[in-house]
Amino acid sequence: MALEKKFDATTAEPRLYQAWEAAGCFVAGANAKPEASSYCIMIPPPNVTGVLHMGHAFNNTLQDIMMRWKRMQGFDTLWQPGTDHAGIATQMVVERKLAETQQPSRAEMGRDAFLEKVWEWKEESGGQIINQLKRLGASCDWDREAFTMSGNFPDAVIKVFVEMYNKGLIYRGKRLVNWDPHFETAISDLEVENVETPGHMWHFKYPLAGGATYTYIEKDEDGNVTLSEERDYISIATTRPETMLGDGAVAVHPSDERYASIVGKLCEIPVGPKEFRRLIPIITDEYPDKDFGSGAVKITGAHDFNDYQVAKRGGIPMFNLMDTKAAMRADGKPYAEEAAIAQAIANGTQEFDEAMIAAMNLVPEEYRGMDRFEARKKVVNDITAEGLAVMTTVVDFNEGDDGENIQRIIPYVENKPIMQPFGDRSKVVIEPLLTDQWFVDTDKIVGPALDAVRNGDVKIMPESGEKVYYNWLDNIEPWCISRQLWWGHQIPVWYGPEKISGDENLDYKGVPLRAFCAPTAEGALSLAREYYGSETDKGGARLIELHDDTSKLYGIQNSSADGSQIIRIGRDPDVLDTWFSSGLWPIGTLGWPEETDALKRYFPTSDLITGQDILFFWVARMMMMQLAVVDEIPFKTVYLHGLVRDANGKKMSKSTGNVIDPLDIIDEYGADALRFTNAAMASLGGALKLDTKRIEGYRNFVTKLWNAGTYGDFKGTFDVPHADGVPETNLPLNNWIKGEIAKTREAVDAALDTYRFNDAASTLYSFVWNTFCSQYLEFTKPVLDGDDAAAATETKATYAWAFDQCLILLHPIMPFVTEELWGAKERPKMLVHTDWPTYTAADLVDAQADADLSWTVAMIEAIRSARAQMNVPGGDFVPLVVVGMDAAATSAWDQNEALIKRFARIESLTAVDTMPKGTAALAVSGGAFGIPLDGIIDVAAEKARLEKTLGKLAKELGGLRGRLNNPKFADSAPAEVIEETKANLALREDEESKLKDALSRISELG
RNA sequence: GGGCGAUUAGCUCAGCGGUAGAGCACUUCAUUGACAUUGAAGGGGUCACAAGUUCGAUCCUUGUAUCGCCCA
């Protein structure tokens, strides 16, 4: 079969991929040797809404290289693919689509109908990334494609929740969480992006209760009084005035002398209707920074994470001011009533509990329903109008009518950058909000995850990743796992009213009090029956039912007409954080909790290849959860890589317009070129800057390989029948290339063994382009074109074999072009399942051939260099002379005379006693070689050339001699280093003397 | 503020105790022999700076400067 002149990636890639799939090449265990060890990679599941971007392309190229390599080696392989349901992202996409197509909104259609729409969307347009991965050549076992909302996976997720709940690793509580007002759900702290944003710091006066005053004294570092005045207020600085309505206290540092006299007193929140102003205590806490602002801070436990801690420590009530859209609350009793109760609490005359505080709305009527940012403006204006803003004096220079300076007194507002939290999906400002949420008690499960890495059971690469991992896990916070969404795994908890202790009465206060956690509704029912007592126990007086409207959440206590009691339990409407289910990806996709064959064979998995940006989101959580659930590590090695950036190192983003679409790249350059580029970029710890020039270069490499194929085809090497073994050879040329291939195979394996994809790629690039094409291929020409039939036959067979080895070794990185070339002759197996070679350099390197060919290559290069610099016309054949040629050189010459003559354009070699005048000298070992150029030599050019070479040599010699002359070097350096240095020196000295001779001879001419 | 990292050729990056490599770009030459998506030859670097360890430092240690990322 004759090869096409060019490789047509566009048509070949889909054809080859189909052939692999049709033959089941990627199925788990395909091509495994009997009794093979397993090798498994879990794909980092892309969002079901995802489209392939450069990061995926990079990540999956590396995984595919490992898979294909291991599969050829005969491991029992599994590359487990699948997608993630991606709670927020998917819900967002479907909601947007409903809006675009004028369908009822999510709220209008209700939970069940909406979920149906999501599933519809998923069937129609979800998972398009899967087909895009195929275009990249990803050799996943698609028969096993998983989805976090399908098959056994949801059951596994629910089971884990229930087990962790029963072990006390999951709890529910009212905590301050990051609230996304756009999606109206809690999110975890990892889903918050803190961005420095221009902001303001306002300074307000909180008047002391009852008009009390104190002497406010400020001192400098030396204790000298710089300010002393009577004040009837305490000055507070805040970036969030709208939260003042929920203040529970003002805090100062215990060592702050300025305020010591008023600690314990009450002050007034200077906002809201004057007759209902609340008084709050001035307390001490370690949190305020004396040097920041006035040193006094307002404590708003329900709206700030630092304040929350202070409020918890100090037993200060936390008043929630906002609704789920982060607008000022509009529910509850009139402000006057609420404020009175709050005042009673502050005075200590009213007891309070969490539920009571949560129900209170301390937003004055005039603010109710207002957007939080509008409310901020209004608070500032109201306080300023009342004269309670701290004022400052500014001077407008030369602005007066007569050019004089004007002094103005204005409110003191600092313009300063503040760290503003944004939702990573919604991009709106996150509001800390006090809500009931489910948490994983990470403190209890973090230990084994840390130990597994510390003791080396799991290795993270690059090593710096381990440090980052420790740092995060050592300081881990509880993980908020409930989301107020519909798309996801609904929390398997049903609520009913709590029993009053020791009594059979039920205490229903409108909030869920008793949780029943079970995998199914039936399970929850039976837990509830057990708890409340069954109907028969109560003489038929009590009936336990499921409430069907989960959005109403909670169990309801009813009494029916006959006096019997009906208790309803209702399911928690919330769903689990997507990362909770992703955290179970390894066991979940392998069929857990069933003891499946796949689980036994492939778990724990081998390598995890993923982006360092999800080390915390995913890797750490998989570690914690797998260890918590099945007490085993999920994988042995984690390979972390960076973000793919553009050629200038900029993050690719739509708004910058620098996004490179991998599918466009595949269309233009072919998947192999993209894959090779990815491999070449993948140095451990390096930045990933993608330059299309580089892709173009590797596309050229694909062409180079193809052309080496067409050369072979042209010379008949594809007529040589396929053979698995290494061919027997006699010609030095063929002996030599076998050794070179063995060295390359070892280098590639060593590189892939240590995940140095870039080393593997550059080894192969350099071998194929330089050694194979520029040298070996060229050197076969005289033989294949020559008269020695036996030599030609041997060389044809060797070329065929050697080229096959190139295809095999390149296949993991460039599967398409290699499979296509492989298929150009009859083969026992497709390349994808061809055995990876195990020959070694020790087996195949022929020392003599190696030395001879190296010398030959050096000789050709030296002659070409001299010719080019001496301006000897390229086509001319010139004579070569030598003085004192040694045995090694003679042997090498004899073996490879034809090659040197052909490729360096030499007509003859003559041994002479002395160099003829006007000879261009060659820096080659084994004798003083020269090209006689009498008459045509450019004396000046030759002198310059020799001097330059001598200069370089002198520098090198200086270093070598310096070392050897240093007695300490001889004492301390290892023997082989000394030997090597000595040998090197001798060689260089010999070269130098020959060149010096040449220089003096040429000088005679000039 | 805490943590992690980077600084090597014009550009993008490898390397790593024995004074430096690749690709691209650049210069010169080559055009019927697998390949112009090419071939041949060549220029270009006190490896950020300073001190230390060492026989020897681009590499190890410490410090400085600049830049990046993550977490507050």
PDB file of C-alpha atoms in Angstrom, chain A residues 48-49 85-98 106-107 111 114-115 118 121 182-185 483-488 575:
ATOM      1  CA  VAL A  48     -22.031  18.121  32.325  1.00  0.00           C
ATOM      2  CA  THR A  49     -22.507  21.664  31.044  1.00  0.00           C
ATOM      3  CA  HIS A  85     -23.922  17.118  37.544  1.00  0.00           C
ATOM      4  CA  ALA A  86     -22.509  20.499  38.611  1.00  0.00           C
ATOM      5  CA  GLY A  87     -25.372  21.762  40.763  1.00  0.00           C
ATOM      6  CA  ILE A  88     -25.234  25.518  40.431  1.00  0.00           C
ATOM      7  CA  ALA A  89     -23.803  25.606  36.905  1.00  0.00           C
ATOM      8  CA  THR A  90     -26.408  23.289  35.468  1.00  0.00           C
ATOM      9  CA  GLN A  91     -29.326  24.851  37.284  1.00  0.00           C
ATOM     10  CA  MET A  92     -28.132  28.181  35.945  1.00  0.00           C
ATOM     11  CA  VAL A  93     -27.919  26.940  32.359  1.00  0.00           C
ATOM     12  CA  VAL A  94     -31.369  25.380  32.408  1.00  0.00           C
ATOM     13  CA  GLU A  95     -32.956  28.410  34.063  1.00  0.00           C
ATOM     14  CA  ARG A  96     -31.413  30.654  31.451  1.00  0.00           C
ATOM     15  CA  LYS A  97     -32.747  28.406  28.716  1.00  0.00           C
ATOM     16  CA  LEU A  98     -36.234  28.480  30.193  1.00  0.00           C
ATOM     17  CA  ARG A 106     -38.223  27.463  37.888  1.00  0.00           C
ATOM     18  CA  ALA A 107     -40.346  28.885  40.689  1.00  0.00           C
ATOM     19  CA  ARG A 111     -39.370  21.327  41.823  1.00  0.00           C
ATOM     20  CA  PHE A 114     -37.995  21.712  36.865  1.00  0.00           C
ATOM     21  CA  LEU A 115     -35.930  18.626  37.550  1.00  0.00           C
ATOM     22  CA  VAL A 118     -32.941  19.541  33.718  1.00  0.00           C
ATOM     23  CA  TRP A 121     -31.637  19.304  28.863  1.00  0.00           C
ATOM     24  CA  HIS A 182     -28.151  35.630  43.348  1.00  0.00           C
ATOM     25  CA  PHE A 183     -28.580  31.886  43.544  1.00  0.00           C
ATOM     26  CA  GLU A 184     -30.047  32.193  47.039  1.00  0.00           C
ATOM     27  CA  THR A 185     -27.940  29.415  48.418  1.00  0.00           C
ATOM     28  CA  ARG A 483     -27.123  24.038  49.055  1.00  0.00           C
ATOM     29  CA  GLN A 484     -30.484  25.688  48.607  1.00  0.00           C
ATOM     30  CA  LEU A 485     -30.800  24.326  45.088  1.00  0.00           C
ATOM     31  CA  TRP A 486     -32.966  21.742  43.414  1.00  0.00           C
ATOM     32  CA  TRP A 487     -30.524  20.041  41.083  1.00  0.00           C
ATOM     33  CA  GLY A 488     -28.411  17.654  43.058  1.00  0.00           C
ATOM     34  CA  VAL A 575     -29.238  19.310  48.087  1.00  0.00           C
TER      35      VAL A 575
END
